[in-house]
Amino acid sequence: MKIFNTLAMFGILLTTGAGAQTTLKDACKNDFLIGAALNESEFTGQNSNAVAIIKTQFNTISPENVLKWESVHPRSGEFDFTAADRYVEFGEKNKMFIIGHNLIWHNQTPRWVFQDDQGNPLGRDALLARMREHIFTVVGRYKGKINGWDVVNEAVNEDGTLRESQWKKIIGEDYLLKAYQFAQEADPAAELYYNDFSLENLPKQNGAIALVKKLQAQGVPVAAVGLQGHYKMDWPTTNQVDETITAFSKLGIKVMITELDMDLLPAPTRNQGAEVAMNFALQAKLNPYTNGLPDAVQQKLAQRYADLFSVFVQHRDSISRVTFWGVTDADSWLNNWPVKGRTAYPLLFGRDYKPKSTFAAVIGVVHQ
Ligand code: 9MR
């Protein structure tokens, strides 16, 4: 893409030129909100270098882990909002659009949630009561502060069927409807989202479309779908992304890119997606860039980001938000998934807290 090369050089000049830095939130202001997922060292202010980036560059934040069930509701009858409160305070203080991630998921949900006091599987009514208590307590606490919630996360399988999570096994298919109804009741003004990965693959996409349609028919005001955006260099294609955004926006909902990052490290398996249960042994050939990314690879990465953001900008009327899953490469979950202890380069800021050429690439295509 010739245009990008010129723009990217322009972007690099902008970012390295004395004082004249374009920020992501300025560059994207006519297109969509732009954000990042934060970890505890960031929203508590401990990592001051990252905080400087967050305040300057982003206008929306997501909590990487602190609002998940295991964090806020570790034991029956016991809630712990210590970290979550700090996250929300950070967002309020900096006037950011604050995302809640997430209410109902098969992961990072303690085993006790699905068991009675004797360790036997819970029945439908008891689990529904537990779900209601959780959603009312968490959403209720941040009513009017958290602007949008990932109500159900990752409920669909690759083939489009519903995941056989404990939620589905015990409650049945309508656990989804119930979760959205509880969230809506707990904060009627909050936006309610469905969030998942690999929705660019047609069978899964069709499953999610059916799910959203069903919720809509049942009266749930689904505000948006979150395409997580855990992407690889060659998957999904920009055409797939383009078609996916079109398909969901036809449902009359917004599309958000909620967990964007780019995995360019060698894949230990042909499996795509973001199935957190995957874990492979570390081998040197799977971790080739421990001393930095070669220029040629860095350029390909920047081009990939430029290509993707070109698609996002074309769909700016449908896209409400683009959020990266982390601030700098050092934070990324991809350093530890699906192989622990690798050196990953998935984001716009490097381990030195400096913008990379991916940053210039994004600024180059959104800022026109
Ligand atoms: O980034 C999160 C990582 O720190 C956790 O260990 C992991 C455990 O489940 O969850 C990661 O975030 C996930 C997100 O909540 C949902 N979509 C996939 C993300 C990456 O695994």
mmCIF file of C-alpha atoms and ligand atoms in Angstrom:
data_model
loop_
_atom_site.group_PDB
_atom_site.id
_atom_site.type_symbol
_atom_site.label_atom_id
_atom_site.label_comp_id
_atom_site.label_asym_id
_atom_site.label_seq_id
_atom_site.Cartn_x
_atom_site.Cartn_y
_atom_site.Cartn_z
ATOM 1 C CA MET A 1 0.000 0.000 0.000
ATOM 2 C CA LYS A 2 1.817 3.045 -1.294
ATOM 3 C CA ILE A 3 -0.399 5.542 0.473
ATOM 4 C CA PHE A 4 0.315 3.952 3.789
ATOM 5 C CA ASN A 5 4.088 4.133 3.287
ATOM 6 C CA THR A 6 3.914 7.873 2.832
ATOM 7 C CA LEU A 7 1.465 8.294 5.664
ATOM 8 C CA ALA A 8 3.433 6.055 7.956
ATOM 9 C CA MET A 9 6.578 8.062 7.366
ATOM 10 C CA PHE A 10 4.566 11.157 8.063
ATOM 11 C CA GLY A 11 3.264 9.519 11.238
ATOM 12 C CA ILE A 12 6.756 8.605 12.381
ATOM 13 C CA LEU A 13 7.825 12.207 11.793
ATOM 14 C CA LEU A 14 4.854 13.380 13.807
ATOM 15 C CA THR A 15 5.717 11.175 16.711
ATOM 16 C CA THR A 16 9.429 11.808 16.781
ATOM 17 C CA GLY A 17 9.340 15.473 15.805
ATOM 18 C CA ALA A 18 9.938 17.882 18.680
ATOM 19 C CA GLY A 19 6.726 18.404 20.614
ATOM 20 C CA ALA A 20 4.407 17.725 17.676
ATOM 21 C CA GLN A 21 2.852 14.442 18.758
ATOM 22 C CA THR A 22 -0.493 13.351 17.410
ATOM 23 C CA THR A 23 -2.302 11.187 19.907
ATOM 24 C CA LEU A 24 -4.468 8.186 19.142
ATOM 25 C CA LYS A 25 -7.564 9.700 20.745
ATOM 26 C CA ASP A 26 -7.187 12.896 18.733
ATOM 27 C CA ALA A 27 -6.525 11.037 15.537
ATOM 28 C CA CYS A 28 -9.558 8.765 16.050
ATOM 29 C CA LYS A 29 -11.949 11.395 17.359
ATOM 30 C CA ASN A 30 -14.113 11.430 14.240
ATOM 31 C CA ASP A 31 -14.069 7.668 13.940
ATOM 32 C CA PHE A 32 -14.476 5.794 17.246
ATOM 33 C CA LEU A 33 -13.396 5.675 20.864
ATOM 34 C CA ILE A 34 -9.938 4.215 21.288
ATOM 35 C CA GLY A 35 -8.870 2.328 24.370
ATOM 36 C CA ALA A 36 -6.776 -0.231 26.167
ATOM 37 C CA ALA A 37 -7.220 -2.969 28.740
ATOM 38 C CA LEU A 38 -5.498 -2.031 31.982
ATOM 39 C CA ASN A 39 -3.811 -4.168 34.599
ATOM 40 C CA GLU A 40 -3.579 -3.337 38.280
ATOM 41 C CA SER A 41 -0.166 -1.659 38.122
ATOM 42 C CA GLU A 42 -1.636 0.739 35.588
ATOM 43 C CA PHE A 43 -4.904 1.911 37.127
ATOM 44 C CA THR A 44 -3.308 2.148 40.596
ATOM 45 C CA GLY A 45 -0.714 4.516 39.142
ATOM 46 C CA GLN A 46 2.267 2.318 40.092
ATOM 47 C CA ASN A 47 3.436 1.968 36.495
ATOM 48 C CA SER A 48 3.754 5.694 35.857
ATOM 49 C CA ASN A 49 5.228 5.302 32.374
ATOM 50 C CA ALA A 50 2.206 3.315 31.268
ATOM 51 C CA VAL A 51 -0.163 5.745 33.008
ATOM 52 C CA ALA A 52 1.321 8.609 30.990
ATOM 53 C CA ILE A 53 0.555 6.718 27.774
ATOM 54 C CA ILE A 54 -2.969 5.810 28.883
ATOM 55 C CA LYS A 55 -3.916 9.354 29.848
ATOM 56 C CA THR A 56 -2.492 10.849 26.682
ATOM 57 C CA GLN A 57 -3.620 8.291 24.131
ATOM 58 C CA PHE A 58 -6.870 6.629 25.193
ATOM 59 C CA ASN A 59 -10.416 7.708 26.051
ATOM 60 C CA THR A 60 -11.875 4.324 27.026
ATOM 61 C CA ILE A 61 -10.574 1.590 29.328
ATOM 62 C CA SER A 62 -11.315 -2.072 29.984
ATOM 63 C CA PRO A 63 -10.251 -4.066 33.055
ATOM 64 C CA GLU A 64 -7.972 -6.909 31.976
ATOM 65 C CA ASN A 65 -8.849 -9.090 34.970
ATOM 66 C CA VAL A 66 -10.159 -7.247 38.044
ATOM 67 C CA LEU A 67 -13.876 -7.361 37.279
ATOM 68 C CA LYS A 68 -13.989 -11.059 36.500
ATOM 69 C CA TRP A 69 -15.981 -13.304 38.842
ATOM 70 C CA GLU A 70 -12.942 -14.819 40.610
ATOM 71 C CA SER A 71 -11.641 -11.324 41.420
ATOM 72 C CA VAL A 72 -14.770 -9.600 42.696
ATOM 73 C CA HIS A 73 -16.610 -12.620 44.097
ATOM 74 C CA PRO A 74 -13.972 -15.119 45.212
ATOM 75 C CA ARG A 75 -16.098 -16.994 47.749
ATOM 76 C CA SER A 76 -19.794 -17.524 48.337
ATOM 77 C CA GLY A 77 -21.261 -14.463 50.024
ATOM 78 C CA GLU A 78 -17.940 -12.626 49.815
ATOM 79 C CA PHE A 79 -17.301 -9.781 47.403
ATOM 80 C CA ASP A 80 -13.988 -7.964 47.088
ATOM 81 C CA PHE A 81 -14.064 -4.709 45.177
ATOM 82 C CA THR A 82 -10.677 -3.372 46.271
ATOM 83 C CA ALA A 83 -9.069 -3.487 42.839
ATOM 84 C CA ALA A 84 -12.241 -2.934 40.811
ATOM 85 C CA ASP A 85 -12.997 0.274 42.716
ATOM 86 C CA ARG A 86 -9.531 1.616 41.854
ATOM 87 C CA TYR A 87 -10.091 0.769 38.195
ATOM 88 C CA VAL A 88 -13.393 2.638 38.077
ATOM 89 C CA GLU A 89 -11.942 5.612 40.009
ATOM 90 C CA PHE A 90 -9.128 5.835 37.467
ATOM 91 C CA GLY A 91 -11.615 5.940 34.627
ATOM 92 C CA GLU A 92 -13.804 8.541 36.308
ATOM 93 C CA LYS A 93 -10.878 10.755 37.235
ATOM 94 C CA ASN A 94 -9.679 10.731 33.648
ATOM 95 C CA LYS A 95 -13.163 11.079 32.165
ATOM 96 C CA MET A 96 -12.954 7.864 30.239
ATOM 97 C CA PHE A 97 -15.669 5.602 28.839
ATOM 98 C CA ILE A 98 -15.478 2.744 31.334
ATOM 99 C CA ILE A 99 -16.079 -0.851 30.273
ATOM 100 C CA GLY A 100 -17.082 -3.707 32.558
ATOM 101 C CA HIS A 101 -15.545 -7.055 31.586
ATOM 102 C CA ASN A 102 -17.223 -9.410 32.291
ATOM 103 C CA LEU A 103 -20.251 -10.790 34.106
ATOM 104 C CA ILE A 104 -20.845 -14.331 32.852
ATOM 105 C CA TRP A 105 -18.047 -16.494 31.449
ATOM 106 C CA HIS A 106 -16.910 -20.131 31.622
ATOM 107 C CA ASN A 107 -13.421 -18.993 32.629
ATOM 108 C CA GLN A 108 -12.052 -17.338 35.747
ATOM 109 C CA THR A 109 -15.222 -18.374 37.540
ATOM 110 C CA PRO A 110 -14.528 -20.352 40.727
ATOM 111 C CA ARG A 111 -15.771 -23.937 41.016
ATOM 112 C CA TRP A 112 -17.940 -23.145 44.076
ATOM 113 C CA VAL A 113 -20.244 -21.074 41.884
ATOM 114 C CA PHE A 114 -21.657 -24.254 40.373
ATOM 115 C CA GLN A 115 -21.756 -26.335 43.577
ATOM 116 C CA ASP A 116 -23.751 -26.435 46.770
ATOM 117 C CA ASP A 117 -22.177 -26.470 50.264
ATOM 118 C CA GLN A 118 -21.545 -30.227 50.013
ATOM 119 C CA GLY A 119 -19.803 -29.879 46.666
ATOM 120 C CA ASN A 120 -22.743 -31.320 44.700
ATOM 121 C CA PRO A 121 -23.804 -29.721 41.423
ATOM 122 C CA LEU A 122 -26.227 -26.847 41.923
ATOM 123 C CA GLY A 123 -29.725 -26.964 40.418
ATOM 124 C CA ARG A 124 -31.103 -24.447 37.903
ATOM 125 C CA ASP A 125 -32.963 -22.244 40.380
ATOM 126 C CA ALA A 126 -30.082 -22.019 42.823
ATOM 127 C CA LEU A 127 -27.609 -21.130 40.064
ATOM 128 C CA LEU A 128 -29.980 -18.522 38.649
ATOM 129 C CA ALA A 129 -30.283 -16.989 42.118
ATOM 130 C CA ARG A 130 -26.488 -16.904 42.376
ATOM 131 C CA MET A 131 -26.185 -15.327 38.936
ATOM 132 C CA ARG A 132 -28.757 -12.696 39.866
ATOM 133 C CA GLU A 133 -27.017 -11.882 43.144
ATOM 134 C CA HIS A 134 -23.666 -11.532 41.353
ATOM 135 C CA ILE A 135 -24.963 -9.338 38.557
ATOM 136 C CA PHE A 136 -27.071 -7.136 40.840
ATOM 137 C CA THR A 137 -24.190 -6.642 43.272
ATOM 138 C CA VAL A 138 -21.490 -5.930 40.686
ATOM 139 C CA VAL A 139 -23.499 -3.926 38.147
ATOM 140 C CA GLY A 140 -25.412 -2.193 40.947
ATOM 141 C CA ARG A 141 -22.202 -1.036 42.632
ATOM 142 C CA TYR A 142 -21.033 0.726 39.484
ATOM 143 C CA LYS A 143 -24.425 1.921 38.280
ATOM 144 C CA GLY A 144 -23.981 5.148 36.346
ATOM 145 C CA LYS A 145 -20.184 4.746 36.421
ATOM 146 C CA ILE A 146 -19.483 1.739 34.224
ATOM 147 C CA ASN A 147 -20.895 2.661 30.828
ATOM 148 C CA GLY A 148 -21.073 -0.720 29.144
ATOM 149 C CA TRP A 149 -20.875 -4.378 30.182
ATOM 150 C CA ASP A 150 -19.679 -7.532 28.488
ATOM 151 C CA VAL A 151 -22.634 -9.406 29.940
ATOM 152 C CA VAL A 152 -21.880 -12.823 28.478
ATOM 153 C CA ASN A 153 -18.412 -13.599 27.195
ATOM 154 C CA GLU A 154 -17.501 -16.355 24.708
ATOM 155 C CA ALA A 155 -20.705 -18.408 24.710
ATOM 156 C CA VAL A 156 -20.394 -19.781 21.153
ATOM 157 C CA ASN A 157 -18.306 -22.704 19.810
ATOM 158 C CA GLU A 158 -16.371 -22.644 16.520
ATOM 159 C CA ASP A 159 -19.206 -24.549 14.820
ATOM 160 C CA GLY A 160 -21.783 -21.992 15.930
ATOM 161 C CA THR A 161 -23.418 -24.099 18.628
ATOM 162 C CA LEU A 162 -23.626 -22.884 22.208
ATOM 163 C CA ARG A 163 -20.680 -23.772 24.417
ATOM 164 C CA GLU A 164 -21.490 -26.477 26.964
ATOM 165 C CA SER A 165 -20.426 -24.321 29.895
ATOM 166 C CA GLN A 166 -21.613 -25.023 33.404
ATOM 167 C CA TRP A 167 -24.007 -22.111 32.886
ATOM 168 C CA LYS A 168 -25.640 -23.834 29.945
ATOM 169 C CA LYS A 169 -25.509 -27.335 31.447
ATOM 170 C CA ILE A 170 -27.163 -26.354 34.702
ATOM 171 C CA ILE A 171 -29.512 -23.527 33.704
ATOM 172 C CA GLY A 172 -30.166 -24.336 30.057
ATOM 173 C CA GLU A 173 -29.986 -22.101 26.990
ATOM 174 C CA ASP A 174 -31.920 -19.296 28.603
ATOM 175 C CA TYR A 175 -29.026 -18.519 30.935
ATOM 176 C CA LEU A 176 -28.104 -15.925 28.323
ATOM 177 C CA LEU A 177 -31.488 -14.218 28.393
ATOM 178 C CA LYS A 178 -31.470 -14.227 32.197
ATOM 179 C CA ALA A 179 -27.995 -12.700 32.393
ATOM 180 C CA TYR A 180 -28.971 -9.838 30.078
ATOM 181 C CA GLN A 181 -32.257 -9.270 31.898
ATOM 182 C CA PHE A 182 -30.520 -9.097 35.280
ATOM 183 C CA ALA A 183 -27.920 -6.674 33.925
ATOM 184 C CA GLN A 184 -30.573 -4.483 32.360
ATOM 185 C CA GLU A 185 -32.550 -4.400 35.582
ATOM 186 C CA ALA A 186 -29.465 -3.627 37.654
ATOM 187 C CA ASP A 187 -28.493 -0.628 35.497
ATOM 188 C CA PRO A 188 -31.029 0.237 32.799
ATOM 189 C CA ALA A 189 -28.751 2.931 31.366
ATOM 190 C CA ALA A 190 -25.682 0.725 30.844
ATOM 191 C CA GLU A 191 -24.940 -0.621 27.363
ATOM 192 C CA LEU A 192 -25.090 -4.408 27.160
ATOM 193 C CA TYR A 193 -22.659 -6.287 24.933
ATOM 194 C CA TYR A 194 -21.978 -9.778 23.638
ATOM 195 C CA ASN A 195 -18.218 -10.370 23.361
ATOM 196 C CA ASP A 196 -16.372 -13.242 21.647
ATOM 197 C CA PHE A 197 -13.304 -14.210 19.614
ATOM 198 C CA SER A 198 -13.015 -15.687 16.100
ATOM 199 C CA LEU A 199 -16.362 -14.232 15.035
ATOM 200 C CA GLU A 200 -14.728 -13.651 11.646
ATOM 201 C CA ASN A 201 -15.060 -17.404 10.993
ATOM 202 C CA LEU A 202 -18.431 -17.974 9.358
ATOM 203 C CA PRO A 203 -19.870 -20.873 11.380
ATOM 204 C CA LYS A 204 -19.123 -19.102 14.645
ATOM 205 C CA GLN A 205 -20.290 -15.773 13.249
ATOM 206 C CA ASN A 206 -23.609 -17.296 12.211
ATOM 207 C CA GLY A 207 -24.025 -18.787 15.680
ATOM 208 C CA ALA A 208 -23.427 -15.386 17.293
ATOM 209 C CA ILE A 209 -25.806 -13.692 14.863
ATOM 210 C CA ALA A 210 -28.509 -16.205 15.744
ATOM 211 C CA LEU A 211 -27.824 -15.611 19.419
ATOM 212 C CA VAL A 212 -28.098 -11.814 19.118
ATOM 213 C CA LYS A 213 -31.280 -12.120 17.012
ATOM 214 C CA LYS A 214 -32.824 -14.386 19.600
ATOM 215 C CA LEU A 215 -31.984 -11.973 22.425
ATOM 216 C CA GLN A 216 -33.425 -9.101 20.407
ATOM 217 C CA ALA A 217 -36.621 -11.076 19.766
ATOM 218 C CA GLN A 218 -36.828 -11.652 23.521
ATOM 219 C CA GLY A 219 -36.664 -7.912 24.107
ATOM 220 C CA VAL A 220 -33.024 -7.535 25.163
ATOM 221 C CA PRO A 221 -31.547 -4.244 23.956
ATOM 222 C CA VAL A 222 -28.161 -5.610 22.829
ATOM 223 C CA ALA A 223 -26.154 -2.440 22.167
ATOM 224 C CA ALA A 224 -23.141 -3.957 20.468
ATOM 225 C CA VAL A 225 -21.136 -7.038 19.650
ATOM 226 C CA GLY A 226 -17.484 -7.183 20.638
ATOM 227 C CA LEU A 227 -15.134 -8.724 18.090
ATOM 228 C CA GLN A 228 -12.227 -9.442 20.398
ATOM 229 C CA GLY A 229 -9.655 -9.020 17.651
ATOM 230 C CA HIS A 230 -7.011 -11.474 18.849
ATOM 231 C CA TYR A 231 -5.561 -11.574 15.369
ATOM 232 C CA LYS A 232 -2.649 -13.218 13.553
ATOM 233 C CA MET A 233 -0.678 -11.885 10.621
ATOM 234 C CA ASP A 234 -2.615 -13.985 8.118
ATOM 235 C CA TRP A 235 -5.927 -14.395 9.889
ATOM 236 C CA PRO A 236 -8.503 -13.067 9.545
ATOM 237 C CA THR A 237 -8.184 -11.445 6.138
ATOM 238 C CA THR A 238 -9.242 -7.811 5.862
ATOM 239 C CA ASN A 239 -12.163 -9.052 3.736
ATOM 240 C CA GLN A 240 -13.296 -11.303 6.548
ATOM 241 C CA VAL A 241 -13.107 -8.403 9.008
ATOM 242 C CA ASP A 242 -14.997 -6.168 6.592
ATOM 243 C CA GLU A 243 -17.748 -8.747 6.055
ATOM 244 C CA THR A 244 -18.009 -9.527 9.746
ATOM 245 C CA ILE A 245 -18.562 -5.881 10.657
ATOM 246 C CA THR A 246 -21.199 -5.572 7.931
ATOM 247 C CA ALA A 247 -22.966 -8.745 9.069
ATOM 248 C CA PHE A 248 -23.304 -7.626 12.687
ATOM 249 C CA SER A 249 -24.206 -4.033 11.919
ATOM 250 C CA LYS A 250 -27.125 -5.363 9.829
ATOM 251 C CA LEU A 251 -28.643 -6.464 13.134
ATOM 252 C CA GLY A 252 -28.996 -2.809 14.082
ATOM 253 C CA ILE A 253 -26.260 -2.996 16.706
ATOM 254 C CA LYS A 254 -22.843 -1.352 16.962
ATOM 255 C CA VAL A 255 -19.640 -3.281 16.453
ATOM 256 C CA MET A 256 -16.687 -2.879 18.798
ATOM 257 C CA ILE A 257 -13.165 -4.245 18.495
ATOM 258 C CA THR A 258 -12.620 -5.080 22.137
ATOM 259 C CA GLU A 259 -9.323 -6.918 22.661
ATOM 260 C CA LEU A 260 -7.158 -6.066 19.694
ATOM 261 C CA ASP A 261 -3.622 -7.453 19.425
ATOM 262 C CA MET A 262 -1.513 -9.167 16.784
ATOM 263 C CA ASP A 263 0.205 -12.480 17.369
ATOM 264 C CA LEU A 264 3.155 -12.838 14.992
ATOM 265 C CA LEU A 265 5.077 -15.524 16.862
ATOM 266 C CA PRO A 266 5.294 -19.046 15.413
ATOM 267 C CA ALA A 267 2.137 -20.990 16.139
ATOM 268 C CA PRO A 268 2.552 -24.240 18.074
ATOM 269 C CA THR A 269 -0.789 -25.426 16.675
ATOM 270 C CA ARG A 270 -3.021 -24.631 13.712
ATOM 271 C CA ASN A 271 -5.782 -23.721 16.098
ATOM 272 C CA GLN A 272 -6.770 -20.080 15.952
ATOM 273 C CA GLY A 273 -8.734 -18.093 18.451
ATOM 274 C CA ALA A 274 -8.101 -17.248 22.060
ATOM 275 C CA GLU A 275 -8.985 -20.434 23.918
ATOM 276 C CA VAL A 276 -7.206 -19.701 27.204
ATOM 277 C CA ALA A 277 -6.907 -23.356 28.146
ATOM 278 C CA MET A 278 -4.159 -23.881 25.512
ATOM 279 C CA ASN A 279 -0.605 -24.216 26.824
ATOM 280 C CA PHE A 280 2.488 -25.528 24.981
ATOM 281 C CA ALA A 281 6.069 -26.063 26.161
ATOM 282 C CA LEU A 282 8.547 -23.269 25.452
ATOM 283 C CA GLN A 283 11.091 -24.076 22.715
ATOM 284 C CA ALA A 284 13.611 -21.683 21.140
ATOM 285 C CA LYS A 285 12.049 -22.035 17.694
ATOM 286 C CA LEU A 286 8.741 -20.807 19.093
ATOM 287 C CA ASN A 287 10.405 -17.713 20.569
ATOM 288 C CA PRO A 288 12.566 -16.236 17.796
ATOM 289 C CA TYR A 289 12.616 -12.523 18.711
ATOM 290 C CA THR A 290 13.992 -12.371 22.246
ATOM 291 C CA ASN A 291 16.461 -9.656 21.190
ATOM 292 C CA GLY A 292 14.057 -7.453 19.294
ATOM 293 C CA LEU A 293 11.944 -7.609 16.170
ATOM 294 C CA PRO A 294 13.823 -7.480 12.833
ATOM 295 C CA ASP A 295 12.905 -4.398 10.777
ATOM 296 C CA ALA A 296 11.322 -6.431 7.998
ATOM 297 C CA VAL A 297 8.955 -8.129 10.440
ATOM 298 C CA GLN A 298 8.201 -4.844 12.178
ATOM 299 C CA GLN A 299 7.260 -3.328 8.825
ATOM 300 C CA LYS A 300 4.923 -6.207 8.020
ATOM 301 C CA LEU A 301 3.296 -5.758 11.401
ATOM 302 C CA ALA A 302 2.814 -2.023 10.823
ATOM 303 C CA GLN A 303 1.309 -2.744 7.402
ATOM 304 C CA ARG A 304 -1.063 -5.288 8.932
ATOM 305 C CA TYR A 305 -2.230 -2.697 11.465
ATOM 306 C CA ALA A 306 -2.641 -0.103 8.699
ATOM 307 C CA ASP A 307 -4.712 -2.539 6.626
ATOM 308 C CA LEU A 308 -6.964 -3.378 9.559
ATOM 309 C CA PHE A 309 -7.511 0.200 10.626
ATOM 310 C CA SER A 310 -8.341 1.112 7.016
ATOM 311 C CA VAL A 311 -11.227 -1.344 7.306
ATOM 312 C CA PHE A 312 -12.241 0.036 10.707
ATOM 313 C CA VAL A 313 -12.256 3.600 9.344
ATOM 314 C CA GLN A 314 -14.402 2.550 6.383
ATOM 315 C CA HIS A 315 -16.895 1.249 8.943
ATOM 316 C CA ARG A 316 -16.615 4.204 11.301
ATOM 317 C CA ASP A 317 -20.430 4.642 11.311
ATOM 318 C CA SER A 318 -20.859 1.110 12.627
ATOM 319 C CA ILE A 319 -17.864 0.922 14.966
ATOM 320 C CA SER A 320 -18.207 2.608 18.342
ATOM 321 C CA ARG A 321 -14.883 1.615 19.911
ATOM 322 C CA VAL A 322 -11.513 -0.021 19.271
ATOM 323 C CA THR A 323 -9.706 -1.298 22.381
ATOM 324 C CA PHE A 324 -6.240 -2.873 22.523
ATOM 325 C CA TRP A 325 -5.691 -5.766 24.920
ATOM 326 C CA GLY A 326 -2.889 -4.109 26.849
ATOM 327 C CA VAL A 327 -0.873 -0.894 26.664
ATOM 328 C CA THR A 328 2.702 -1.974 25.908
ATOM 329 C CA ASP A 329 4.140 -5.193 24.498
ATOM 330 C CA ALA A 330 5.425 -5.991 27.996
ATOM 331 C CA ASP A 331 1.862 -6.230 29.388
ATOM 332 C CA SER A 332 0.418 -8.525 26.786
ATOM 333 C CA TRP A 333 -1.094 -11.892 27.690
ATOM 334 C CA LEU A 334 0.539 -13.117 24.442
ATOM 335 C CA ASN A 335 3.911 -13.248 26.239
ATOM 336 C CA ASN A 336 2.392 -16.200 28.103
ATOM 337 C CA TRP A 337 -0.118 -17.725 25.717
ATOM 338 C CA PRO A 338 -0.272 -20.268 24.218
ATOM 339 C CA VAL A 339 3.362 -20.739 25.292
ATOM 340 C CA LYS A 340 4.640 -19.324 28.593
ATOM 341 C CA GLY A 341 7.595 -16.928 28.685
ATOM 342 C CA ARG A 342 7.856 -15.682 25.082
ATOM 343 C CA THR A 343 8.702 -12.208 23.832
ATOM 344 C CA ALA A 344 5.667 -10.915 21.953
ATOM 345 C CA TYR A 345 5.198 -7.693 19.957
ATOM 346 C CA PRO A 346 1.443 -7.368 19.552
ATOM 347 C CA LEU A 347 0.651 -3.735 20.408
ATOM 348 C CA LEU A 348 1.423 -0.106 19.530
ATOM 349 C CA PHE A 349 3.860 0.675 22.359
ATOM 350 C CA GLY A 350 7.130 -1.127 23.034
ATOM 351 C CA ARG A 351 8.749 -2.377 26.218
ATOM 352 C CA ASP A 352 10.527 0.984 26.355
ATOM 353 C CA TYR A 353 7.122 2.751 26.462
ATOM 354 C CA LYS A 354 7.851 4.363 23.101
ATOM 355 C CA PRO A 355 5.379 4.278 20.206
ATOM 356 C CA LYS A 356 6.344 1.686 17.599
ATOM 357 C CA SER A 357 5.866 1.938 13.859
ATOM 358 C CA THR A 358 2.489 0.241 14.408
ATOM 359 C CA PHE A 359 1.455 3.445 16.197
ATOM 360 C CA ALA A 360 2.468 5.568 13.212
ATOM 361 C CA ALA A 361 0.669 3.143 10.905
ATOM 362 C CA VAL A 362 -2.591 3.514 12.820
ATOM 363 C CA ILE A 363 -2.308 7.304 13.083
ATOM 364 C CA GLY A 364 -1.518 7.387 9.364
ATOM 365 C CA VAL A 365 -4.770 5.750 8.303
ATOM 366 C CA VAL A 366 -7.198 7.223 10.827
ATOM 367 C CA HIS A 367 -5.951 10.788 10.762
ATOM 368 C CA GLN A 368 -7.212 12.332 7.581
HETATM 369 O O1 9MR B 1 -5.530 -11.039 29.503
HETATM 370 C C1 9MR B 1 -6.151 -11.916 30.408
HETATM 371 C C2 9MR B 1 -5.088 -12.741 31.122
HETATM 372 O O2 9MR B 1 -4.321 -11.922 31.979
HETATM 373 C C3 9MR B 1 -5.746 -13.860 31.926
HETATM 374 O O3 9MR B 1 -4.742 -14.702 32.451
HETATM 375 C C4 9MR B 1 -6.660 -14.651 31.012
HETATM 376 C C5 9MR B 1 -7.268 -15.790 31.801
HETATM 377 O O4 9MR B 1 -8.489 -16.202 31.429
HETATM 378 O O5 9MR B 1 -7.633 -13.783 30.462
HETATM 379 C C6 9MR B 1 -7.073 -12.831 29.639
HETATM 380 O O6 9MR B 1 -8.073 -12.040 29.006
HETATM 381 C C7 9MR B 1 -8.977 -12.719 28.145
HETATM 382 C C8 9MR B 1 -10.277 -11.971 28.171
HETATM 383 O O7 9MR B 1 -10.723 -11.800 29.491
HETATM 384 C C9 9MR B 1 -11.336 -12.647 27.321
HETATM 385 N N1 9MR B 1 -10.891 -12.909 25.978
HETATM 386 C C10 9MR B 1 -9.579 -13.527 25.848
HETATM 387 C C11 9MR B 1 -8.548 -12.745 26.656
HETATM 388 C C12 9MR B 1 -7.166 -13.318 26.451
HETATM 389 O O8 9MR B 1 -7.113 -14.611 26.960
#
